[in-house]
Coordinates of C-alpha atoms and ligand atoms in Angstrom, one line a residue:
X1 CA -12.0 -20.4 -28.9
X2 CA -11.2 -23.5 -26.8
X3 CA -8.2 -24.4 -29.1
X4 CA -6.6 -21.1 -28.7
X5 CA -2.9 -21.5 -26.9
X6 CA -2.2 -20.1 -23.8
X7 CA -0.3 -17.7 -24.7
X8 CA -2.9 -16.1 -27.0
X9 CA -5.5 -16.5 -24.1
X10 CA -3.0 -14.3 -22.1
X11 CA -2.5 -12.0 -24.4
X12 CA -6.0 -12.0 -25.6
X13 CA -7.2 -10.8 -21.9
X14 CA -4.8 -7.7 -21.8
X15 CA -6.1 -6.0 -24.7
X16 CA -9.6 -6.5 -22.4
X17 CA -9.0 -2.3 -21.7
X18 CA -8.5 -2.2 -17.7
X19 CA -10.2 0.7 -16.4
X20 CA -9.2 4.2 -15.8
X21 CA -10.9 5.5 -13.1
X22 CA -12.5 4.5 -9.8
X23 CA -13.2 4.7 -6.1
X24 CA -12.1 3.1 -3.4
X25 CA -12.6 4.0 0.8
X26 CA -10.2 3.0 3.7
X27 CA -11.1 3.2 7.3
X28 CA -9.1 2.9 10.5
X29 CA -10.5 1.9 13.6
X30 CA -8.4 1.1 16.8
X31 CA -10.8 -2.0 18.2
X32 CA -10.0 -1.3 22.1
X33 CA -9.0 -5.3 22.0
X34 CA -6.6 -5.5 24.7
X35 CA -8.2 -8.2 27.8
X36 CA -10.4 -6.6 29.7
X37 CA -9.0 -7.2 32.9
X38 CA -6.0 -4.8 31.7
X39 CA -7.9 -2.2 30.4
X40 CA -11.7 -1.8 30.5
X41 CA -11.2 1.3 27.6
X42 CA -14.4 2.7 29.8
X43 CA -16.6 0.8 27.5
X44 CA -20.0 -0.6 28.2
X45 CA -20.7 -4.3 27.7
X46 CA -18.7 -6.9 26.6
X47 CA -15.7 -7.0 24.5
X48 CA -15.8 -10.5 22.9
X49 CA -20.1 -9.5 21.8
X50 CA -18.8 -5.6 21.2
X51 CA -16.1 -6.8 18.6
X52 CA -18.6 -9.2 17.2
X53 CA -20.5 -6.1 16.6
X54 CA -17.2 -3.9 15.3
X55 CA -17.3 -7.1 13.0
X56 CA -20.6 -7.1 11.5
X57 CA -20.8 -3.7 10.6
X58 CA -17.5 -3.9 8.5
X59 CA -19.3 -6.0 6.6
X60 CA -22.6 -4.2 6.4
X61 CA -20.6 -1.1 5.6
X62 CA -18.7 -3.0 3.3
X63 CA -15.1 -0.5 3.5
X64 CA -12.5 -1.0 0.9
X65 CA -9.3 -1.7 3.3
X66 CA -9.9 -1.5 6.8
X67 CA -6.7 -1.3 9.4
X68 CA -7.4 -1.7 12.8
X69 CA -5.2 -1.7 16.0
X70 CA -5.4 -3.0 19.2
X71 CA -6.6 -5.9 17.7
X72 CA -5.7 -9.0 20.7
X73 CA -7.4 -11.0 22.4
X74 CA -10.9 -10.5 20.7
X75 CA -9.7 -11.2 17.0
X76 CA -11.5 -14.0 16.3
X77 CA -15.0 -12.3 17.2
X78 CA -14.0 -9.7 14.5
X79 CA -13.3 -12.2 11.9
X80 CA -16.6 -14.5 12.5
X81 CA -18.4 -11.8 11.8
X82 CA -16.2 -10.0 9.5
X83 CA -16.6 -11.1 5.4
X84 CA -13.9 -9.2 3.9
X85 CA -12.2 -11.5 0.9
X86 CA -8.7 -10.6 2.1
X87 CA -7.6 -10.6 5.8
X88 CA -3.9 -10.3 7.1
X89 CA -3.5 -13.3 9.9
X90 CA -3.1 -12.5 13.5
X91 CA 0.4 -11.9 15.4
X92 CA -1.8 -13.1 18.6
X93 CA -2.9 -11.5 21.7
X94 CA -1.1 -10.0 24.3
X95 CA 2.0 -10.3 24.5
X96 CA 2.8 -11.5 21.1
X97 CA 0.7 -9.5 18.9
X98 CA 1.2 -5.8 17.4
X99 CA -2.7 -5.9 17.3
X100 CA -2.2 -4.8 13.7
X101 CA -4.5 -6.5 11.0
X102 CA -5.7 -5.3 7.6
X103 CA -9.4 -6.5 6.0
X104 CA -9.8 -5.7 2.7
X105 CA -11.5 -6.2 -0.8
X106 CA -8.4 -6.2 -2.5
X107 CA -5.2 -8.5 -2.8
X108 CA -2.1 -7.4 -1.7
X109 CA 1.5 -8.9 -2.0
X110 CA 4.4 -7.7 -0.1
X111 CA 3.0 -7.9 3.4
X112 CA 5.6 -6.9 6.3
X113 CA 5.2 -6.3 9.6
X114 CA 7.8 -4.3 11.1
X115 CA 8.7 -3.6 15.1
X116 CA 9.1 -0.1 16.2
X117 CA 13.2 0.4 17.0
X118 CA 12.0 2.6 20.3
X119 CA 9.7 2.4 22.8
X120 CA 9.0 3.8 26.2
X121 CA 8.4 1.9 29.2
X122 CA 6.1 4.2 30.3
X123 CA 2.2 3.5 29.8
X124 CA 3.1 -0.1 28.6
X125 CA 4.1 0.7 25.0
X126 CA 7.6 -2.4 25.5
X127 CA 5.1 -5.2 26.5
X128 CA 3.7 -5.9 23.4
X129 CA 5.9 -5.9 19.8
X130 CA 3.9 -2.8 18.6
X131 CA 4.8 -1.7 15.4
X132 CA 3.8 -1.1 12.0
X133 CA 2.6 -3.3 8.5
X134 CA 3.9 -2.7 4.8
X135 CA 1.8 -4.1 2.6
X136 CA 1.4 -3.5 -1.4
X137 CA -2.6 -3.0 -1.8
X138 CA -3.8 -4.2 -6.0
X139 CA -6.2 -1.7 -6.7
X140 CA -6.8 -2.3 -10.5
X141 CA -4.0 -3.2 -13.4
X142 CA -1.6 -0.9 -12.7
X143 CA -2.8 0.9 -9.6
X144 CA -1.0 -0.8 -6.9
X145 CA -0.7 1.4 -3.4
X146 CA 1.2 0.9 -0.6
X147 CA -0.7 0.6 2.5
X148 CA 0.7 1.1 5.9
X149 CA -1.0 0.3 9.3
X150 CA 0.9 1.9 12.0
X151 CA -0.1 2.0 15.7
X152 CA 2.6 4.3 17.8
X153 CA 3.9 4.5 21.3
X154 CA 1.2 6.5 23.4
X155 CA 1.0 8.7 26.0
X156 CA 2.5 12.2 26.7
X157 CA 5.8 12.0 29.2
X158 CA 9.1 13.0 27.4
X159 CA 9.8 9.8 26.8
X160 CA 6.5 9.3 25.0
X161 CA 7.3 11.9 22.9
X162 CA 10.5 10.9 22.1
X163 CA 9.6 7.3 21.2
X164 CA 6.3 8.6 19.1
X165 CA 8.5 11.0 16.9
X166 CA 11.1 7.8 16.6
X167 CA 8.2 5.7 15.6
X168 CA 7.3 8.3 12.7
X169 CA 10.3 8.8 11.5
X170 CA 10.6 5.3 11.0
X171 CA 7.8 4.8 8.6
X172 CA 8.5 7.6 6.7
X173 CA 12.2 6.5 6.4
X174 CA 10.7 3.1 5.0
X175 CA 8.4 4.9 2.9
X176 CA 11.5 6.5 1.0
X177 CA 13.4 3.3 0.4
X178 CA 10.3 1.1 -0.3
X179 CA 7.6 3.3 -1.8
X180 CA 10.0 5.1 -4.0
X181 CA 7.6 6.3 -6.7
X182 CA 4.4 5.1 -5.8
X183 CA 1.2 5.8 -4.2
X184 CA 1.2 5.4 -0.8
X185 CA -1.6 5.2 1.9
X186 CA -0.5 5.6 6.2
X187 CA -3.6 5.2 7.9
X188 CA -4.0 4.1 12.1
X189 CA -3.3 4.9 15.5
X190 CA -0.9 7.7 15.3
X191 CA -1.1 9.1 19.2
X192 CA -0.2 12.1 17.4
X193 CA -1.9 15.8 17.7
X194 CA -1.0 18.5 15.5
X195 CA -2.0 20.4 18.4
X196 CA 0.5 18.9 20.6
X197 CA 3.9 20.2 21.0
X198 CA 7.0 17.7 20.8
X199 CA 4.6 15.4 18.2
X200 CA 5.5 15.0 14.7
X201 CA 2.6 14.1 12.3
X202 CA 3.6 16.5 9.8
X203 CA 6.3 14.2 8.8
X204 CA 4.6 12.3 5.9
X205 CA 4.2 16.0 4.3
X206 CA 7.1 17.1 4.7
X207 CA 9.4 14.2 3.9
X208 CA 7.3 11.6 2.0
X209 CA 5.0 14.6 -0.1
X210 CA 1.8 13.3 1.5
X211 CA -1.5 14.8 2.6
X212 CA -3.6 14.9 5.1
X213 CA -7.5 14.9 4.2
X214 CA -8.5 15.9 7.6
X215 CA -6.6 18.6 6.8
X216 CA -7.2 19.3 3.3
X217 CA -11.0 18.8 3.3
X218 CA -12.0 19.4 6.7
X219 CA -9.5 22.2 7.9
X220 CA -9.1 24.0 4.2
X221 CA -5.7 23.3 4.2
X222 CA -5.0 25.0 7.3
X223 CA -2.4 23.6 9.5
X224 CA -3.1 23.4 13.8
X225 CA -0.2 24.9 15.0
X226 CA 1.6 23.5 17.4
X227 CA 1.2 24.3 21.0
X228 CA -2.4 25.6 20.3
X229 CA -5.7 24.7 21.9
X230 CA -7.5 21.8 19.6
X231 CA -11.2 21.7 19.8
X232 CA -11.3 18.0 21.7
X233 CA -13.9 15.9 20.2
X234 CA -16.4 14.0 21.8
X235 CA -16.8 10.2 20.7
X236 CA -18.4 9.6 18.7
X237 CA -17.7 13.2 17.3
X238 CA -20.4 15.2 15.3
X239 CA -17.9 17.2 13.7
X240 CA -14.4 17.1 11.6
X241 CA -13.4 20.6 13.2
X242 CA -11.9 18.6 15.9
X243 CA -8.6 16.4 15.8
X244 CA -7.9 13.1 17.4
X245 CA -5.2 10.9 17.1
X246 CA -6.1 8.2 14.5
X247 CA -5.3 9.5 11.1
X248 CA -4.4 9.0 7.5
X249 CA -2.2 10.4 4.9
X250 CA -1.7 9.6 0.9
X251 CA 0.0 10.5 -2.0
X252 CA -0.2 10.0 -5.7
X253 CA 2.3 8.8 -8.0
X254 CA 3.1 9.8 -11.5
X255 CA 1.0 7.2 -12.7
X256 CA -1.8 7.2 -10.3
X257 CA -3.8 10.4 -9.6
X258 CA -5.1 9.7 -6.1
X259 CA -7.7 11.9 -4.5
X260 CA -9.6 12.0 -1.1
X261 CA -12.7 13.5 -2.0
X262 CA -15.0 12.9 1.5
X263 CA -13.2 12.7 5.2
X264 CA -15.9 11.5 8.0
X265 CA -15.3 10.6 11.9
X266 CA -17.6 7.4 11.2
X267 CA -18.1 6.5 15.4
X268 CA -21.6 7.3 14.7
X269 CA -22.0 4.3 11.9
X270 CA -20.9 1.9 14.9
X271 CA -22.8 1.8 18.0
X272 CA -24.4 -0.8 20.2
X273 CA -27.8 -1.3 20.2
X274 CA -28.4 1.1 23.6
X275 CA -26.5 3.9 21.4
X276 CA -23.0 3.4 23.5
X277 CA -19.8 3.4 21.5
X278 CA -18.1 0.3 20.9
X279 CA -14.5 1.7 20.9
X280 CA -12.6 4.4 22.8
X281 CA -11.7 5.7 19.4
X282 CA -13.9 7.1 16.7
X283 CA -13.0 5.5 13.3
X284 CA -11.7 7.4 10.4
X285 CA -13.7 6.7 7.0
X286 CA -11.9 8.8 4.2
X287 CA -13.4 8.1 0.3
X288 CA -11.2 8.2 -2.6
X289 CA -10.9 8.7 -6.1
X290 CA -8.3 7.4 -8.6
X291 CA -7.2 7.7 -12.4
X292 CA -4.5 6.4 -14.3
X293 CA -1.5 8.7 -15.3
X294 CA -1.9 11.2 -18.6
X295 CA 1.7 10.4 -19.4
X296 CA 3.2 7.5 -17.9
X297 CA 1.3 4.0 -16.5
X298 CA 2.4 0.9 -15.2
X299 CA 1.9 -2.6 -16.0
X300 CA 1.0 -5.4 -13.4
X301 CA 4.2 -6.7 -12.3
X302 CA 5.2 -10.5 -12.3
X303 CA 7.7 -13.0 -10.2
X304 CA 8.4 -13.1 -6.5
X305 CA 8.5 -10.8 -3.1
X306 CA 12.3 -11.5 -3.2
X307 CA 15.4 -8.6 -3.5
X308 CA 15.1 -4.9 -3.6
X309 CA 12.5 -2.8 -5.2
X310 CA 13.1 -0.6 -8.0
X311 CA 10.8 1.7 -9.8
X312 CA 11.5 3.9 -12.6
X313 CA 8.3 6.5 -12.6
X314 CA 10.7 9.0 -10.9
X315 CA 13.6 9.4 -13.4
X316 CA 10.8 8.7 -16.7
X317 CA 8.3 11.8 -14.8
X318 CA 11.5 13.8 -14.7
X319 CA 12.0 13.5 -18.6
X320 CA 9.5 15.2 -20.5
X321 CA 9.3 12.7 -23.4
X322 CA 11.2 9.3 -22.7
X323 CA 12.2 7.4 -25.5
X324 CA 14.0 4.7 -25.5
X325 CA 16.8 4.1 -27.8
X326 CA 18.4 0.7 -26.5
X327 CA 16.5 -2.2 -24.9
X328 CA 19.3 -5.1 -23.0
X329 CA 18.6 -7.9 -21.6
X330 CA 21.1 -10.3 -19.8
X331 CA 20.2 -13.8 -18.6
X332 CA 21.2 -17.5 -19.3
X333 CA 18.6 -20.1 -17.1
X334 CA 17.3 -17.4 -16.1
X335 CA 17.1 -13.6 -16.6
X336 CA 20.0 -11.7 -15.4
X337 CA 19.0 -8.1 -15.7
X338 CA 17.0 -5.3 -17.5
X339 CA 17.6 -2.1 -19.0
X340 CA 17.3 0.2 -21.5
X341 CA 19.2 3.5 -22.6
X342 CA 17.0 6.6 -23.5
X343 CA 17.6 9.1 -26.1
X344 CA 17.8 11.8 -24.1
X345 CA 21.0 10.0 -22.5
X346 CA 19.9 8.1 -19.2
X347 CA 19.7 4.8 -18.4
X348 CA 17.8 2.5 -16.6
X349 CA 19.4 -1.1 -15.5
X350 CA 18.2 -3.2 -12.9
X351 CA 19.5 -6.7 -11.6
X352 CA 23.4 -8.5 -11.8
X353 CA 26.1 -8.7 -14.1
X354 CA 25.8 -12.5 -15.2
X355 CA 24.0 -13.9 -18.0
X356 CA 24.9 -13.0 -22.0
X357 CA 23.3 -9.7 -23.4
X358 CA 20.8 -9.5 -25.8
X359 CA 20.2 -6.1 -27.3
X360 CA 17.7 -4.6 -29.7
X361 CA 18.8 -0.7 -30.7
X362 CA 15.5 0.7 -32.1
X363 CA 15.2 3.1 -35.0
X364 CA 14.0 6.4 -35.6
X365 CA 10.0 6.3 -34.5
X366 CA 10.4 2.8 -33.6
X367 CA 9.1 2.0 -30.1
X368 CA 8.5 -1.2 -27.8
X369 CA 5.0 -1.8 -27.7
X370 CA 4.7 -5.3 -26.1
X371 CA 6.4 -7.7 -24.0
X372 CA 5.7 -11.8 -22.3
X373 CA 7.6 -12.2 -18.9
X374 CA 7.6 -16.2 -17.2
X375 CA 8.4 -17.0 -13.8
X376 CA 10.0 -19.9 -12.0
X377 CA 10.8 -21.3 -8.9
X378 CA 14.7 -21.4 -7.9
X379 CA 16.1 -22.5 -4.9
X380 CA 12.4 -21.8 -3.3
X381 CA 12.2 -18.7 -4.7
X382 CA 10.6 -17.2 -7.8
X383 CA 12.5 -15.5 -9.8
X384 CA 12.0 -14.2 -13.5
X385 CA 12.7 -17.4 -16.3
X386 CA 12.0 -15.5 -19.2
X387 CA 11.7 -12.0 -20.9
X388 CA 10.6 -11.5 -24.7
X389 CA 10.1 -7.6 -26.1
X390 CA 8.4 -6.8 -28.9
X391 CA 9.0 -3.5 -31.2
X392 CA 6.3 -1.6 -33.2
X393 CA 8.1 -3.1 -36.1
X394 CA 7.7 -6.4 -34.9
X395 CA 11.3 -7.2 -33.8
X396 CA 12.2 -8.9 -30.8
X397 CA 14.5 -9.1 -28.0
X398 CA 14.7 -12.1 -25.3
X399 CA 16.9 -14.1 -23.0
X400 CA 15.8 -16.9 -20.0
X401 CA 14.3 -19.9 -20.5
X402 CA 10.4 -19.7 -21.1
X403 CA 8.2 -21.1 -18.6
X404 CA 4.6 -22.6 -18.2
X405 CA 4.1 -19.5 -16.0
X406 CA 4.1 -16.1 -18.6
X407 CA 2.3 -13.4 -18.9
X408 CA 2.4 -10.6 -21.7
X409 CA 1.6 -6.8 -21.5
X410 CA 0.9 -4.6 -24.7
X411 CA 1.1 -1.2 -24.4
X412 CA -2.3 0.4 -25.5
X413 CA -2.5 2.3 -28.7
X414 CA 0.0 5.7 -28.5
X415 CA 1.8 4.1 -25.4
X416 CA 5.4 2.5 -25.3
X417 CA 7.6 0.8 -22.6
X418 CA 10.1 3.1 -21.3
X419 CA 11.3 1.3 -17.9
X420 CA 10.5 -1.1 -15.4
X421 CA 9.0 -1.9 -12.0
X422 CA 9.9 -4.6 -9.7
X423 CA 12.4 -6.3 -7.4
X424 CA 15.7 -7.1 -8.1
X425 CA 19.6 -8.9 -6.6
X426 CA 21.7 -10.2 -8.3
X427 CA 18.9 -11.8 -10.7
X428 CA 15.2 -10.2 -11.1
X429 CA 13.0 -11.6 -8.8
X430 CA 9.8 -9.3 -10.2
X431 CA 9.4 -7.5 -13.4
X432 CA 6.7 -5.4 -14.9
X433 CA 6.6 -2.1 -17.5
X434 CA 6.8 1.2 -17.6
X435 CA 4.3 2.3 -20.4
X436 CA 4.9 6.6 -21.8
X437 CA 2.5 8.0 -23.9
X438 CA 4.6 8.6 -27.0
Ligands
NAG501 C1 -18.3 -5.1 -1.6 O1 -17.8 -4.2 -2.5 C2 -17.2 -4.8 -3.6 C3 -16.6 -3.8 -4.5 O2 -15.7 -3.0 -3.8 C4 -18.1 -5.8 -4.3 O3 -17.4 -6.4 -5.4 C5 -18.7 -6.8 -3.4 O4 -19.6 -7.6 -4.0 C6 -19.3 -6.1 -2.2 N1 -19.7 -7.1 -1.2 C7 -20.9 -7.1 -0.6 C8 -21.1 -8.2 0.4 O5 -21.7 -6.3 -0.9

C-alpha cells in the first residue's frame, strides 16, 4: 500500500463513493454589536459578556454556517467562545467594518465582500462600509453553494427605501453573473417586510428563482401582500406566523436538489441566564436537505480564485441527453482552454485562444469517463498546468505541463463528462467536470 504512486493514491480515493444525500442548517443572527455608547439596542446587561454568551451557544448548538451582522466592536468575545472550524476574519469595528462575518463547519473558497453602491444618510447606514459577502460554501464533493451574507440599509424614510431596494438589487444582480447555475443560499439582515410597501424582498424569487422557507413552510406558500397589516412579532417570537426582517432564501441547481425542510425563529434557544434576550433581533434557524442530481453532477473543481466563472449545468440541463462528440484542449506551459462539441450540435469552450490543440473525436457509444487536472503557480497566481482525459475506450487527450499538484476524477459507473466548471481569462485558472448520466 505504502509504495503505491501518488497518482494512484489520488485516484484510488475518488472511487471512495462520495455521498448522496445529507443535511445541513444555516442560521442568521444580527449580534446588536455596534459600541454601546451609540446604540444600547435596549438590551439588558453587557455587550462584551452578552456576545460571549451569543458565542457559546453557537457552539453548543453547533449550526452548520452561521452569518451574523452587526458584528463590531464585540467580535472577539464571539470568537473566544465560538468553536466553529472555519471563521471569515473581521473588517473591524466601527467605522471600518461591514459587521459581516460567516462561522461555519465547512470550507469555502471564493470569499468577497462587496460595499453596497447606495446608501442613505439617514439613520447612519454611510458611516460604516455596509455591504454584503460572496462566498462559495463546500458542502460535500460536488455540492458546493454559494452563500451570501447581506446586511441592508435600514430604516423607513424614502430614501431608506430607495437605498434598501438598490441594495437588493445588487445582490441579486451578482447572483446572476456569479452564481450562474448553482445553488445559492442569501441569508441576513434584509430591513425588508413583505408587508411593507416600497420594500423589495421578493426579488430573489423573482429574478434569481429562489425561495423563501418562511414562506414556503411557515406561510403555505402564501405571499404578504404588500401594504398589508403583518402580525409584528414579539422577540423572542413563539410563532412563525409573524415576519421580521432577517431572512433567507435558496435555490437548487441542476445538480444539487436543495430543500428546507424546518424554518424556526430560534430567539428562544439564546437567552441570558435571567431569560432576557441577548439581541434586538430573533435569529433565523432554517434546516436543510440535499441530494445529488438524477441527471447531471459535478466534480470538485481544481486551480485558483482567479478570472471569470463559468458553469455549464445550464446549457447540459437544457439538453435532454448530452453527448459529447468532440473533446479540445489547447495549452503549451500551461493549459490554454477547454471544450468540447456535443452531438446534438452545441459547444462548450472556455479560456483563450493560445496554446496548440489537442483533440480526441469519440466514436459511436464512446464516452469520457475519467480525467487528472494539475495546478501551478504563475506569476502568483494558480492557474491550471495540466489536463489528461480519458475515454471508455481508454484513449486519451492532454496538453500542459504535469505538475506535483493533480488530481483525477472518474465518473462513476453510467456517468460521463459532458462540460466543465470553473474560472477562466485568457488561460483557466480553475477546472472541474461536468458528469451526465449516459
Ligand atoms: C459539529 O457538527 C459536525 C457535523 O456537521 C461534526 O463533524 C462536529 O464534530 C460537531 N462538533 C461538535 C463540537 O459537536
Amino acid at each position: 500500500m505504502l509504495s503505491l504512486p501518488l497518482s494512484l493514491l489520488l485516484a484510488a480515493s475518488t472511487t471512495l463513493a462520495a455521498p448522496t444525500a445529507g443535511t445541513f442548517n444555516i442560521l442568521t443572527l444580527n449580534v446588536a454589536g455596534l459600541p454601546a455608547i451609540l446604540n444600547g439596542n435596549d438590551i439588558p446587561g453587557d455587550k462584551t459578556v452578552n456576545t460571549g454568551l451569543i458565542g457559546q451557544y453557537f457552539s453548543t448548538y453547533n449550526f452548520s454556517i452561521i452569518h451574523v451582522q452587526e458584528d463590531f466592536n464585540y467580535h472577539a468575545a464571539l470568537y473566544e467562545t465560538d468553536d466553529h472550524p472555519y471563521r471569515t476574519a473581521t473588517s473591524g469595528g466601527v467605522p471600518f467594518g461591514s459587521g459581516l462575518n460567516t462561522l461555519s463547519n465547512f470550507d469555502w473558497i471564493d470569499l468577497e465582500r462587496t460595499k453596497w453602491d447606495t446608501c442613505s444618510s439617514s439613520g447612519g447606514d454611510c458611516l460604516t462600509p455596509k455591504g454584503f459577502t460572496f462566498m462559495r460554501v463546500k458542502v460535500s464533493e460536488g455540492v458546493w453553494i454559494d452563500a451570501y451574507n447581506v446586511h441592508t440599509d435600514a430604516g423607513i424614510e424614502a430614501s431608506d427605501l430607495t437605498a434598501r431596494a438598490s441594495n437588493l438589487q445588487q445582490v441579486s444582480t451578482h447572483i446572476k453573473a456569479y452564481s450562474s447555475s448553482n445553488p445559492v443560499l442569501v441569508f441576513g439582515d434584509s430591513n425588508s417586510r413583505y408587508t411593507r410597501a416600497g420594500d423589495i424582498p421578493s426579488i430573489f424569487t423573482t429574478a434569481n428563482g429562489m425561495t423563501d422557507p418562511w414562506i414556503s413552510l411557515a406561510l403555505s406558500g402564501k405571499t404578504p401582500v404588500a401594504g398589508t397589516d403583518a402580525l409584528l412579532c414579539e422577540n423572542p417570537s413563539a410563532t412563525t406566523a409573524c415576519e421580521i426582517v432577517d431572512k433567507v432564501w435558496y435555490r437548487g441547481s441542476p445538480a444539487v436538489t436543495l430543500t428546507a425542510t424546518q424554518f424556526r425563529y430560534a430567539g428562544s434557544m439564546f437567552l441570558q441566564p435571567d431569560g432576557n434576550v441577548l439581541s434586538d433581533h430573533d435569529p433565523v434557524l432554517v434546516d436543510f436537505s440535499w441530494s445529488l442530481g438524477a441527471k447531471l453532477r459535478l466534480s470538485d473543481p481544481y486551480g485558483g480564485p482567479h478570472g471569470d466563472f463559468f458553469n455549464d449545468l445550464d446549457t447540459l440541463s437544457s439538453i435532454s441527453a448530452p453527448a459529447v462528440s468532440t473533446i479540445t484542449l489547447r495549452g503549451g506551459n500551461r493549459v490554454d482552454s477547454v471544450s468540447v462539441a456535443l452531438t446534438s450540435g452545441q459547444t462548450l469552450a472556455h479560456g483563450g485562444s493560445g496554446g496548440t490543440a489537442a483533440s480526441l473525436t469519440l466514436a459511436a457509444g464512446e464516452t469520457l469517463v475519467s480525467a487528472t487536472v494539475c495546478q501551478g503557480q504563475y506569476s502568483s497566481q494558480t492557474r491550471i498546468f495540466y489536463i489528461e482525459v480519458t475515454s471508455s475506450k481508454g484513449r486519451v487527450v492532454s496538453t500542459g505541463k504535469k505538475t506535483s499538484e493533480c488530481m483525477t476524477r472518474t465518473a462513476d459507473a453510467g456517468w460521463a463528462i459532458t462540460g466543465f466548471v470553473g474560472r477562466s481569462g485568457d488561460e483557466v485558472d480553475r477546472v472541474g467536470f461536468v458528469f451526465s448520466k449516459v
